[in-house]
PDB file of C-alpha atoms in Angstrom:
ATOM      1  CA  MET A   1       4.515  -8.997 -24.618  1.00 86.00           C
ATOM      2  CA  ARG A   2       5.843 -12.143 -23.051  1.00 91.00           C
ATOM      3  CA  ILE A   3       4.898 -12.534 -19.375  1.00 94.00           C
ATOM      4  CA  LEU A   4       7.597 -14.300 -17.405  1.00 94.00           C
ATOM      5  CA  ARG A   5       6.863 -16.521 -14.425  1.00 95.00           C
ATOM      6  CA  GLU A   6       8.857 -17.115 -11.294  1.00 96.00           C
ATOM      7  CA  GLY A   7      11.384 -19.905 -11.843  1.00 97.00           C
ATOM      8  CA  GLU A   8      11.926 -19.299 -15.565  1.00 97.00           C
ATOM      9  CA  ARG A   9      15.549 -19.174 -16.657  1.00 97.00           C
ATOM     10  CA  GLU A  10      17.632 -17.077 -19.050  1.00 95.00           C
ATOM     11  CA  GLU A  11      21.163 -15.798 -19.373  1.00 94.00           C
ATOM     12  CA  ALA A  12      22.134 -12.243 -18.521  1.00 94.00           C
ATOM     13  CA  LEU A  13      25.245 -10.136 -18.147  1.00 95.00           C
ATOM     14  CA  CYS A  14      25.980  -9.966 -14.424  1.00 95.00           C
ATOM     15  CA  PRO A  15      27.704  -6.690 -13.474  1.00 94.00           C
ATOM     16  CA  THR A  16      29.081  -8.263 -10.280  1.00 94.00           C
ATOM     17  CA  CYS A  17      30.529 -11.371 -11.962  1.00 94.00           C
ATOM     18  CA  GLU A  18      31.417  -9.313 -15.075  1.00 94.00           C
ATOM     19  CA  THR A  19      30.347 -12.110 -17.394  1.00 95.00           C
ATOM     20  CA  TRP A  20      27.239 -13.789 -18.818  1.00 95.00           C
ATOM     21  CA  ARG A  21      25.621 -16.046 -16.241  1.00 96.00           C
ATOM     22  CA  PRO A  22      22.537 -18.252 -15.997  1.00 97.00           C
ATOM     23  CA  THR A  23      19.752 -16.391 -14.196  1.00 97.00           C
ATOM     24  CA  VAL A  24      16.437 -17.339 -12.647  1.00 97.00           C
ATOM     25  CA  TYR A  25      13.438 -15.073 -12.221  1.00 97.00           C
ATOM     26  CA  ARG A  26      12.376 -14.525  -8.612  1.00 97.00           C
ATOM     27  CA  TYR A  27      10.043 -12.148  -6.803  1.00 97.00           C
ATOM     28  CA  ARG A  28      12.036  -9.859  -4.537  1.00 96.00           C
ATOM     29  CA  THR A  29      11.854  -6.566  -2.719  1.00 95.00           C
ATOM     30  CA  VAL A  30      13.540  -3.867  -4.777  1.00 94.00           C
ATOM     31  CA  ARG A  31      14.867  -0.661  -3.204  1.00 91.00           C
ATOM     32  CA  LEU A  32      14.401   2.493  -5.269  1.00 88.00           C
ATOM     33  CA  GLU A  33      17.691   4.354  -5.034  1.00 85.00           C
ATOM     34  CA  GLU A  34      16.276   7.858  -5.549  1.00 80.00           C
ATOM     35  CA  SER A  35      13.729   7.585  -2.710  1.00 79.00           C
ATOM     36  CA  GLY A  36      14.961   4.675  -0.591  1.00 84.00           C
ATOM     37  CA  LEU A  37      11.478   3.146  -0.913  1.00 86.00           C
ATOM     38  CA  ASP A  38      11.236  -0.657  -0.809  1.00 91.00           C
ATOM     39  CA  VAL A  39       8.846  -2.163  -3.377  1.00 93.00           C
ATOM     40  CA  GLU A  40       7.748  -5.702  -2.565  1.00 93.00           C
ATOM     41  CA  GLY A  41       6.846  -8.411  -5.061  1.00 94.00           C
ATOM     42  CA  VAL A  42       8.909  -7.299  -8.054  1.00 96.00           C
ATOM     43  CA  LEU A  43       9.940 -10.010 -10.549  1.00 97.00           C
ATOM     44  CA  VAL A  44      13.686  -9.741 -11.254  1.00 97.00           C
ATOM     45  CA  GLY A  45      16.371 -11.858 -12.896  1.00 97.00           C
ATOM     46  CA  VAL A  46      18.827 -13.209 -10.296  1.00 97.00           C
ATOM     47  CA  CYS A  47      22.353 -14.402 -11.069  1.00 97.00           C
ATOM     48  CA  ASP A  48      22.791 -18.095 -10.198  1.00 96.00           C
ATOM     49  CA  ALA A  49      26.452 -17.548  -9.220  1.00 96.00           C
ATOM     50  CA  CYS A  50      26.326 -14.499  -6.933  1.00 95.00           C
ATOM     51  CA  GLY A  51      22.617 -13.978  -6.191  1.00 95.00           C
ATOM     52  CA  GLU A  52      22.584 -10.365  -7.369  1.00 95.00           C
ATOM     53  CA  THR A  53      19.717  -8.839  -9.317  1.00 95.00           C
ATOM     54  CA  VAL A  54      20.835  -8.600 -12.941  1.00 96.00           C
ATOM     55  CA  SER A  55      17.703  -7.850 -14.965  1.00 94.00           C
ATOM     56  CA  LEU A  56      14.230  -6.414 -14.749  1.00 94.00           C
ATOM     57  CA  PRO A  57      11.604  -7.741 -17.177  1.00 95.00           C
ATOM     58  CA  PRO A  58       9.203  -5.261 -18.812  1.00 95.00           C
ATOM     59  CA  GLN A  59       6.263  -6.604 -16.785  1.00 96.00           C
ATOM     60  CA  SER A  60       7.887  -5.288 -13.579  1.00 96.00           C
ATOM     61  CA  THR A  61       8.241  -1.714 -14.826  1.00 93.00           C
ATOM     62  CA  PRO A  62       4.613  -0.624 -14.125  1.00 93.00           C
ATOM     63  CA  ARG A  63       4.875  -1.812 -10.497  1.00 92.00           C
ATOM     64  CA  LEU A  64       7.998   0.293  -9.972  1.00 92.00           C
ATOM     65  CA  ARG A  65       6.517   3.270 -11.831  1.00 88.00           C
ATOM     66  CA  GLU A  66       3.439   3.172  -9.607  1.00 84.00           C
ATOM     67  CA  ALA A  67       5.631   3.096  -6.494  1.00 84.00           C
ATOM     68  CA  ARG A  68       7.450   6.229  -7.747  1.00 82.00           C
ATOM     69  CA  ALA A  69       4.221   8.085  -8.569  1.00 74.00           C
ATOM     70  CA  PRO A  70       2.914  10.817  -6.297  1.00 65.00           C
ATOM     71  CA  LYS A  71       0.860   9.348  -3.523  1.00 71.00           C
ATOM     72  CA  GLU A  72      -2.772   9.910  -2.807  1.00 79.00           C
ATOM     73  CA  HIS A  73      -4.229  13.098  -1.435  1.00 84.00           C
ATOM     74  CA  VAL A  74      -6.455  12.614   1.596  1.00 88.00           C
ATOM     75  CA  LEU A  75      -9.479  14.834   1.239  1.00 90.00           C
ATOM     76  CA  GLU A  76     -11.008  15.501   4.648  1.00 91.00           C
ATOM     77  CA  ALA A  77     -14.022  17.556   5.518  1.00 93.00           C
ATOM     78  CA  ARG A  78     -16.493  18.175   8.275  1.00 94.00           C
ATOM     79  CA  ILE A  79     -20.092  17.702   7.168  1.00 95.00           C
ATOM     80  CA  PRO A  80     -23.508  17.830   8.823  1.00 95.00           C
ATOM     81  CA  ARG A  81     -24.751  14.444  10.002  1.00 95.00           C
ATOM     82  CA  HIS A  82     -27.799  14.653   7.765  1.00 96.00           C
ATOM     83  CA  LEU A  83     -25.476  14.567   4.709  1.00 95.00           C
ATOM     84  CA  ASP A  84     -23.940  11.362   6.069  1.00 94.00           C
ATOM     85  CA  ASP A  85     -27.526  10.070   6.371  1.00 96.00           C
ATOM     86  CA  VAL A  86     -27.927  10.867   2.657  1.00 95.00           C
ATOM     87  CA  VAL A  87     -25.003   8.525   1.927  1.00 95.00           C
ATOM     88  CA  PHE A  88     -26.615   5.744   4.000  1.00 96.00           C
ATOM     89  CA  VAL A  89     -29.923   6.148   2.139  1.00 96.00           C
ATOM     90  CA  ILE A  90     -28.143   6.107  -1.243  1.00 95.00           C
ATOM     91  CA  SER A  91     -26.173   3.021  -0.185  1.00 95.00           C
ATOM     92  CA  GLU A  92     -29.349   1.214   0.781  1.00 95.00           C
ATOM     93  CA  LYS A  93     -31.038   2.225  -2.463  1.00 94.00           C
ATOM     94  CA  LEU A  94     -28.070   1.004  -4.531  1.00 94.00           C
ATOM     95  CA  GLY A  95     -27.480  -2.108  -2.401  1.00 93.00           C
ATOM     96  CA  ALA A  96     -23.841  -1.334  -1.638  1.00 93.00           C
ATOM     97  CA  PRO A  97     -21.906  -1.101   1.642  1.00 94.00           C
ATOM     98  CA  THR A  98     -21.885   2.488   2.881  1.00 93.00           C
ATOM     99  CA  ALA A  99     -18.210   2.538   3.889  1.00 90.00           C
ATOM    100  CA  ALA A 100     -17.097   1.663   0.366  1.00 90.00           C
ATOM    101  CA  LEU A 101     -19.738   3.678  -1.473  1.00 93.00           C
ATOM    102  CA  ARG A 102     -19.133   6.921   0.472  1.00 93.00           C
ATOM    103  CA  GLY A 103     -15.688   7.435  -1.068  1.00 92.00           C
ATOM    104  CA  ALA A 104     -16.828   6.201  -4.481  1.00 94.00           C
ATOM    105  CA  ILE A 105     -19.652   8.768  -4.589  1.00 95.00           C
ATOM    106  CA  VAL A 106     -17.330  11.630  -3.685  1.00 95.00           C
ATOM    107  CA  ARG A 107     -14.674  10.501  -6.200  1.00 94.00           C
ATOM    108  CA  TYR A 108     -17.352  10.189  -8.910  1.00 96.00           C
ATOM    109  CA  TYR A 109     -18.518  13.764  -8.382  1.00 97.00           C
ATOM    110  CA  LEU A 110     -14.949  15.044  -8.161  1.00 96.00           C
ATOM    111  CA  ASP A 111     -14.308  13.518 -11.570  1.00 96.00           C
ATOM    112  CA  GLU A 112     -17.484  15.153 -12.878  1.00 96.00           C
ATOM    113  CA  VAL A 113     -16.227  18.500 -11.505  1.00 97.00           C
ATOM    114  CA  ARG A 114     -12.863  17.971 -13.200  1.00 95.00           C
ATOM    115  CA  ARG A 115     -14.470  17.170 -16.557  1.00 95.00           C
ATOM    116  CA  LYS A 116     -17.352  19.674 -16.612  1.00 94.00           C
ATOM    117  CA  ALA A 117     -17.258  23.296 -15.500  1.00 94.00           C
ATOM    118  CA  THR A 118     -21.065  23.209 -15.320  1.00 96.00           C
ATOM    119  CA  THR A 119     -20.867  20.492 -12.661  1.00 96.00           C
ATOM    120  CA  ALA A 120     -18.265  22.528 -10.763  1.00 97.00           C
ATOM    121  CA  ARG A 121     -20.608  25.533 -10.729  1.00 97.00           C
ATOM    122  CA  ARG A 122     -23.504  23.308  -9.655  1.00 97.00           C
ATOM    123  CA  VAL A 123     -21.488  21.836  -6.769  1.00 97.00           C
ATOM    124  CA  GLU A 124     -20.444  25.348  -5.703  1.00 97.00           C
ATOM    125  CA  ARG A 125     -24.100  26.471  -5.705  1.00 97.00           C
ATOM    126  CA  LEU A 126     -25.242  23.360  -3.807  1.00 97.00           C
ATOM    127  CA  ALA A 127     -22.519  23.845  -1.188  1.00 97.00           C
ATOM    128  CA  ARG A 128     -24.359  27.071  -0.254  1.00 96.00           C
ATOM    129  CA  SER A 129     -27.799  25.418  -0.203  1.00 97.00           C
ATOM    130  CA  GLU A 130     -29.900  24.921   2.910  1.00 96.00           C
ATOM    131  CA  LEU A 131     -29.343  21.148   2.794  1.00 96.00           C
ATOM    132  CA  ALA A 132     -25.545  21.622   2.895  1.00 96.00           C
ATOM    133  CA  GLY A 133     -25.841  23.861   5.959  1.00 95.00           C
ATOM    134  CA  GLY A 134     -26.064  23.083   9.615  1.00 93.00           C
ATOM    135  CA  ALA A 135     -23.675  21.994  12.341  1.00 94.00           C
ATOM    136  CA  CYS A 136     -20.768  20.132  10.780  1.00 93.00           C
ATOM    137  CA  ASP A 137     -20.463  17.512  13.480  1.00 92.00           C
ATOM    138  CA  THR A 138     -19.134  14.508  11.563  1.00 93.00           C
ATOM    139  CA  ARG A 139     -16.088  13.937   9.407  1.00 93.00           C
ATOM    140  CA  ILE A 140     -15.584  12.369   6.003  1.00 93.00           C
ATOM    141  CA  SER A 141     -12.226  11.282   4.636  1.00 91.00           C
ATOM    142  CA  VAL A 142     -11.646  10.221   1.028  1.00 92.00           C
ATOM    143  CA  ARG A 143      -8.420   9.212  -0.701  1.00 89.00           C
ATOM    144  CA  VAL A 144      -7.950  10.592  -4.199  1.00 90.00           C
ATOM    145  CA  ASP A 145      -5.128  10.412  -6.706  1.00 85.00           C
ATOM    146  CA  ARG A 146      -2.771  13.367  -6.134  1.00 83.00           C
ATOM    147  CA  SER A 147      -2.542  14.519  -9.762  1.00 81.00           C
ATOM    148  CA  ALA A 148      -6.299  14.119 -10.304  1.00 87.00           C
ATOM    149  CA  TRP A 149      -6.944  16.124  -7.130  1.00 91.00           C
ATOM    150  CA  ASP A 150      -4.809  19.014  -8.375  1.00 91.00           C
ATOM    151  CA  ASP A 151      -6.923  19.168 -11.554  1.00 93.00           C
ATOM    152  CA  VAL A 152     -10.217  18.930  -9.630  1.00 95.00           C
ATOM    153  CA  TRP A 153      -9.246  21.641  -7.182  1.00 95.00           C
ATOM    154  CA  ALA A 154      -8.152  24.019  -9.954  1.00 96.00           C
ATOM    155  CA  VAL A 155     -11.529  23.673 -11.702  1.00 96.00           C
ATOM    156  CA  ALA A 156     -13.451  23.898  -8.414  1.00 97.00           C
ATOM    157  CA  ARG A 157     -11.634  27.085  -7.361  1.00 96.00           C
ATOM    158  CA  ASP A 158     -12.330  28.638 -10.765  1.00 96.00           C
ATOM    159  CA  ALA A 159     -16.026  27.890 -10.158  1.00 96.00           C
ATOM    160  CA  GLY A 160     -15.896  29.689  -6.795  1.00 96.00           C
ATOM    161  CA  VAL A 161     -15.614  26.718  -4.421  1.00 96.00           C
ATOM    162  CA  ARG A 162     -13.955  28.076  -1.278  1.00 95.00           C
ATOM    163  CA  SER A 163     -12.865  24.934   0.574  1.00 95.00           C
ATOM    164  CA  GLN A 164     -12.521  21.173   0.381  1.00 93.00           C
ATOM    165  CA  SER A 165     -15.424  20.914   2.822  1.00 95.00           C
ATOM    166  CA  ASP A 166     -17.641  22.983   0.519  1.00 96.00           C
ATOM    167  CA  LEU A 167     -16.654  20.763  -2.383  1.00 96.00           C
ATOM    168  CA  ILE A 168     -17.629  17.581  -0.536  1.00 96.00           C
ATOM    169  CA  ARG A 169     -20.848  19.041   0.863  1.00 97.00           C
ATOM    170  CA  GLY A 170     -21.866  20.225  -2.604  1.00 97.00           C
ATOM    171  CA  ALA A 171     -21.025  16.831  -4.093  1.00 97.00           C
ATOM    172  CA  LEU A 172     -23.170  15.014  -1.514  1.00 97.00           C
ATOM    173  CA  VAL A 173     -26.119  17.326  -2.121  1.00 97.00           C
ATOM    174  CA  ALA A 174     -25.697  16.711  -5.871  1.00 97.00           C
ATOM    175  CA  ALA A 175     -25.743  12.953  -5.225  1.00 96.00           C
ATOM    176  CA  LYS A 176     -28.939  13.352  -3.211  1.00 96.00           C
ATOM    177  CA  GLU A 177     -30.610  15.287  -6.025  1.00 96.00           C
ATOM    178  CA  ASP A 178     -29.399  12.946  -8.762  1.00 95.00           C
ATOM    179  CA  LEU A 179     -30.223   9.657  -7.041  1.00 93.00           C
ATOM    180  CA  LEU A 180     -32.856  10.231  -4.397  1.00 93.00           C
ATOM    181  CA  ASP A 181     -34.752  12.971  -6.230  1.00 93.00           C
ATOM    182  CA  GLU A 182     -34.103  11.198  -9.556  1.00 89.00           C
ATOM    183  CA  ARG A 183     -32.978  14.324 -11.389  1.00 89.00           C
ATOM    184  CA  ALA A 184     -30.214  12.751 -13.497  1.00 88.00           C
ATOM    185  CA  LYS A 185     -30.834   9.340 -15.054  1.00 90.00           C
ATOM    186  CA  ALA A 186     -27.371   9.110 -16.638  1.00 91.00           C
ATOM    187  CA  ARG A 187     -25.589   9.792 -13.341  1.00 91.00           C
ATOM    188  CA  ARG A 188     -27.896   7.368 -11.577  1.00 90.00           C
ATOM    189  CA  ARG A 189     -26.940   4.643 -14.075  1.00 93.00           C
ATOM    190  CA  ASP A 190     -23.244   5.473 -13.586  1.00 93.00           C
ATOM    191  CA  LEU A 191     -23.568   5.207  -9.819  1.00 91.00           C
ATOM    192  CA  GLU A 192     -25.603   1.992 -10.052  1.00 92.00           C
ATOM    193  CA  ARG A 193     -22.769   0.427 -12.081  1.00 93.00           C
ATOM    194  CA  LEU A 194     -20.236   1.770  -9.602  1.00 90.00           C
ATOM    195  CA  ALA A 195     -22.188   0.323  -6.667  1.00 92.00           C
ATOM    196  CA  ALA A 196     -22.502  -3.049  -8.425  1.00 91.00           C
ATOM    197  CA  ALA A 197     -18.709  -3.193  -8.756  1.00 91.00           C
ATOM    198  CA  ILE A 198     -18.132  -2.658  -5.013  1.00 87.00           C
TER     199      ILE A 198
END
C-alpha cells in the first residue's frame, strides 16, 4: 500500500468542475453525512481549481471507519475503599501509575471474562466474597469498547453476575489474588507486561 503525504500531487475527476483536474493532498476536517460528525485530520485530494475534496486515499479510510464505529461504554461502579487500596498496592508492586493501571486491570479481567467462562464464574464468586463486601464509598469509572462490552456482559450474566459493580468488584478481588497472593503466574506476567507499556 502506498502511503501518501501532504503536498503530493495527482490528477482526479472533479465532480464540481466536471473534468479532470490537478489535485493536491491536504489534511482537512471531513463531515460524515450520515451522522453530521466532523472528523479532523483526514488526508484528502483537493482540486486545485475549485478547492473541493475530490478523492480519499485508502490510508484515510480507517480513520473514518473508526469515527463511525460505536463509541465506548463507560463502566461505572461503586466499590469499597479497600478495593481501591488493592489497586494502589498492585500499582506500586508493578511500578505503574495507579490512574492508568486501574482501568487497564479492569479491562484485562473483562477480556478474561469474555474469553473464559471459568473466569466469569470465578469473578461472580469473588464478587460475593468477604473482601468484595463493605461500604461502597468510592467510585471507579472505566472506558471499554462498546462491542467488546456487550460480549463481556453477556458472558458475565450467563455466569450469574448481577451488576456492573459486582463485575468490577470481582475483577479487583481476582487481581488481588493473582498478583498480591501470587496465585496465577501467567496472569501476573500479562499484567507486568501491561504495566510496563503504560
